[in-house]
Short mmCIF file of C-alpha atoms and ligand atoms in Angstrom, two decimals:
data_model
loop_
_atom_site.label_atom_id
_atom_site.label_comp_id
_atom_site.label_asym_id
_atom_site.label_seq_id
_atom_site.Cartn_x
_atom_site.Cartn_y
_atom_site.Cartn_z
CA MET A 214 -9.10 -3.85 -7.32
CA ALA A 215 -8.89 -6.52 -9.85
CA ARG A 216 -11.48 -8.76 -7.84
CA ALA A 217 -13.50 -5.77 -7.47
CA ILE A 218 -13.36 -5.72 -11.75
CA ALA A 219 -13.30 -9.27 -12.70
CA GLU A 220 -16.39 -10.15 -10.40
CA SER A 221 -18.62 -7.34 -11.57
CA ILE A 222 -17.50 -8.60 -15.34
CA GLY A 223 -19.35 -11.86 -13.99
CA PRO A 224 -19.13 -15.46 -13.69
CA GLY A 225 -16.02 -17.70 -14.72
CA THR A 226 -13.74 -14.14 -14.88
CA ARG A 227 -10.34 -15.43 -13.74
CA VAL A 228 -8.18 -12.53 -11.69
CA GLY A 229 -5.18 -13.46 -10.79
CA SER A 230 -0.93 -12.48 -10.66
CA THR A 231 1.53 -12.50 -13.78
CA GLN A 232 2.92 -15.55 -11.67
CA GLU A 233 -0.42 -17.59 -11.22
CA ILE A 234 -1.41 -16.58 -15.23
CA THR A 235 0.81 -16.58 -18.18
CA PRO A 236 0.72 -15.11 -21.14
CA ASP A 237 0.18 -18.03 -22.89
CA VAL A 238 -3.23 -18.60 -20.74
CA ALA A 239 -4.21 -15.16 -20.71
CA ALA A 240 -4.11 -15.07 -24.70
CA SER A 241 -7.61 -17.70 -24.97
CA ALA A 242 -9.53 -15.26 -22.55
CA THR A 243 -12.53 -13.46 -24.39
CA LEU A 244 -11.85 -10.26 -22.74
CA LEU A 245 -8.60 -9.47 -21.15
CA VAL A 246 -8.21 -6.61 -18.36
CA VAL A 247 -4.44 -5.89 -17.31
CA GLY A 248 -3.14 -3.62 -13.82
CA ALA A 249 -0.67 -2.57 -12.60
CA PRO A 250 0.49 0.82 -9.79
CA VAL A 251 2.00 3.38 -10.81
CA HIS A 252 5.33 3.90 -9.69
CA ALA A 253 7.43 7.16 -11.05
CA MET A 254 4.91 7.75 -13.87
CA THR A 255 5.03 4.13 -15.57
CA LEU A 256 4.61 1.32 -14.99
CA PRO A 257 6.88 -0.31 -11.77
CA THR A 258 10.61 -1.36 -13.05
CA VAL A 259 12.75 -3.66 -11.19
CA ARG A 260 14.62 -1.12 -9.58
CA SER A 261 11.47 0.20 -8.48
CA LEU A 262 9.68 -2.96 -7.07
CA ASP A 263 13.22 -3.44 -5.15
CA SER A 264 12.64 -0.04 -3.29
CA VAL A 265 9.39 -1.81 -2.44
CA GLY A 266 10.73 -4.60 -1.32
CA ALA A 267 13.25 -3.08 0.68
CA HIS A 268 11.15 -0.54 2.43
CA PRO A 269 10.65 -2.23 5.86
CA ILE A 270 6.67 -2.86 7.19
CA GLY A 271 5.21 -2.60 10.73
CA PRO A 272 3.91 -5.01 12.28
CA GLY A 273 0.56 -7.26 11.23
CA GLU A 274 1.03 -5.72 7.97
CA VAL A 275 1.52 -8.36 3.92
CA PRO A 276 4.35 -8.26 2.88
CA ALA A 277 4.45 -6.48 -0.68
CA GLU A 278 4.07 -9.52 -3.05
CA VAL A 279 7.18 -8.39 -5.53
CA GLY A 280 8.77 -11.79 -7.15
CA HIS A 281 6.04 -11.76 -9.47
CA PRO A 282 7.37 -10.97 -13.49
CA LEU A 283 6.98 -7.32 -14.33
CA MET A 284 3.91 -6.16 -16.60
CA ARG A 285 5.78 -4.49 -19.02
CA ASP A 286 7.59 -8.46 -19.94
CA TRP A 287 3.86 -10.16 -19.05
CA VAL A 288 2.15 -8.21 -21.33
CA ALA A 289 4.92 -8.14 -24.03
CA GLU A 290 4.81 -11.71 -24.71
CA LEU A 291 1.17 -11.71 -24.79
CA PRO A 292 -0.15 -13.80 -28.01
CA TYR A 293 -0.56 -10.91 -31.09
CA SER A 294 -4.14 -11.32 -31.35
CA ASP A 295 -6.92 -8.58 -31.73
CA ALA A 296 -9.15 -10.20 -29.21
CA PRO A 297 -10.90 -7.28 -26.42
CA ALA A 298 -9.20 -5.76 -24.03
CA ALA A 299 -8.98 -2.90 -21.00
CA ALA A 300 -6.58 -1.95 -18.53
CA PHE A 301 -6.31 -0.18 -15.44
CA ASP A 302 -3.56 1.93 -12.63
CA THR A 303 -3.88 2.06 -8.71
CA ARG A 304 -2.27 6.20 -8.10
CA ILE A 305 -1.78 9.12 -6.04
CA SER A 306 -4.07 11.30 -6.70
CA GLY A 307 -2.97 14.90 -8.29
CA LEU A 308 -0.36 15.12 -11.15
CA VAL A 309 1.82 11.93 -10.41
CA GLY A 310 -1.50 10.02 -11.24
CA ARG A 311 -0.63 8.68 -14.21
CA GLY A 312 1.03 6.99 -16.66
CA GLY A 313 -0.24 3.22 -15.72
CA VAL A 314 -2.92 2.97 -17.47
CA SER A 315 -1.10 4.62 -20.86
CA ALA A 316 1.87 2.35 -21.61
CA LEU A 317 -0.30 -0.35 -20.31
CA GLU A 318 -2.69 0.80 -23.72
CA ARG A 319 0.83 1.35 -25.54
CA LEU A 320 1.92 -2.43 -25.11
CA LEU A 321 -1.76 -4.04 -25.40
CA LYS A 322 -1.87 -2.05 -28.84
CA ALA A 323 1.76 -3.32 -29.83
CA ARG A 324 0.13 -7.01 -28.98
CA GLY A 325 -2.66 -5.77 -31.48
CA ARG A 326 -5.15 -6.29 -28.67
CA ARG A 327 -8.60 -4.21 -28.65
CA LEU A 328 -8.79 -1.00 -26.27
CA ILE A 329 -13.00 -2.24 -25.55
CA ASP A 330 -13.09 1.27 -23.56
CA ARG A 331 -11.19 4.13 -22.17
CA GLY A 332 -8.25 2.83 -18.75
CA ALA A 333 -9.42 3.59 -15.04
CA GLY A 334 -6.59 5.21 -13.01
CA PHE A 335 -8.01 4.08 -9.57
CA VAL A 336 -6.67 6.18 -6.55
CA VAL A 337 -4.95 5.12 -2.98
CA ILE A 338 -3.86 7.40 -0.71
CA ASN A 339 -0.86 6.38 0.88
CA ARG A 340 -0.36 7.20 4.40
CA ARG A 341 2.25 9.03 4.83
CA GLU A 342 4.11 8.80 1.63
CA ILE A 343 4.41 8.10 -1.53
CA HIS A 344 7.20 5.45 -1.09
CA GLN A 345 5.11 3.67 1.29
CA THR A 346 4.95 -0.06 0.79
CA ALA A 347 0.94 -1.08 1.28
CA SER A 348 -1.55 2.15 1.18
CA LEU A 349 -5.78 2.75 0.67
CA LEU A 350 -7.90 2.71 -1.34
CA ARG A 351 -9.45 6.11 -1.87
CA GLU A 352 -13.72 5.80 -0.45
CA GLY A 353 -15.28 5.47 -3.18
CA GLU A 354 -12.97 3.59 -5.08
CA LEU A 355 -13.72 -0.23 -4.55
CA ALA A 356 -17.34 0.83 -5.97
CA ARG A 357 -15.98 2.68 -9.43
CA ALA A 358 -14.10 -0.31 -9.67
CA SER A 359 -16.94 -2.37 -9.49
CA ALA A 360 -18.84 -0.40 -12.34
CA TRP A 361 -16.15 -0.36 -14.65
CA GLY A 362 -15.73 -3.86 -14.31
CA ALA A 363 -20.24 -4.15 -15.04
CA ARG A 364 -19.49 -1.55 -18.20
CA LEU A 365 -16.91 -4.16 -19.61
CA ALA A 366 -18.93 -6.65 -19.44
CA THR A 367 -21.70 -4.66 -21.37
CA LEU A 368 -18.97 -3.71 -23.92
CA ARG A 369 -16.53 -6.59 -24.31
C1 FMN B 262 8.54 3.70 -5.65
C2 FMN B 262 7.07 3.98 -6.10
C3 FMN B 262 7.11 4.95 -6.74
C4 FMN B 262 5.62 5.48 -7.17
N1 FMN B 262 5.46 6.61 -7.70
C5 FMN B 262 4.24 6.74 -8.10
C6 FMN B 262 3.85 7.92 -9.15
O1 FMN B 262 4.87 8.19 -9.62
N2 FMN B 262 2.83 7.82 -9.57
C7 FMN B 262 1.55 7.81 -9.14
O2 FMN B 262 0.09 8.03 -8.62
N3 FMN B 262 1.58 6.78 -7.65
C8 FMN B 262 2.99 7.01 -7.44
N4 FMN B 262 3.29 5.85 -6.35
C9 FMN B 262 2.24 4.97 -6.10
C10 FMN B 262 1.38 4.19 -6.11
O3 FMN B 262 1.48 3.90 -7.29
C11 FMN B 262 0.36 3.11 -5.42
O4 FMN B 262 1.26 3.04 -3.91
C12 FMN B 262 0.41 2.23 -6.25
O5 FMN B 262 -0.54 2.05 -6.50
C13 FMN B 262 -0.77 1.21 -4.35
O6 FMN B 262 -0.89 -0.30 -4.63
P1 FMN B 262 -0.16 -1.44 -4.27
O7 FMN B 262 -0.51 -1.59 -2.56
O8 FMN B 262 -0.29 -2.20 -5.18
O9 FMN B 262 1.50 -0.95 -4.11
C14 FMN B 262 4.51 5.48 -6.42
C15 FMN B 262 4.92 3.87 -5.38
C16 FMN B 262 5.88 3.76 -5.00
C17 FMN B 262 6.84 2.15 -4.33
#
């Protein structure tokens, strides 16, 4: 999702995990877009990632990357600035499918960031149940992410 959004924002947009892009480096961005999966109606915690990491995966499946800094800690470490920002999450559909974006927006605002658009939630279809580690995007969500990225580029 992040790559689709970044591509639509335009050339020169960097995309990476909380490991690859430090809060200090992100602080120099002219537009900061952050995203995370919804876990237990909010952002992932050490505990929720432990449960993802411990889940057995099938042959040929890419193991979940659970060793990166938590997004909640990463945003909290951003240098204070009123630079433009936006947030997104990935979630399953339905009533439990929210909470990531609102938590991210709260954290971004606490670091002074100016939210330039309503946060976006992109829906994944879990193959058996929500605790499955690997998920499939619902049809059309990648296109929606691209459209949102293009919109952010016009708003910044
Ligand atoms: C421990 C755990 C808790 C989850 N809790 C929720 C939840 O409360 N609401 C929701 O919409 N999705 C929930 N999900 C589904 C994830 O949001 C979904 O798998 C994720 O967005 C897909 O991204 P990923 O493949 O990068 O993990 C949960 C998944 C896990 C593993």
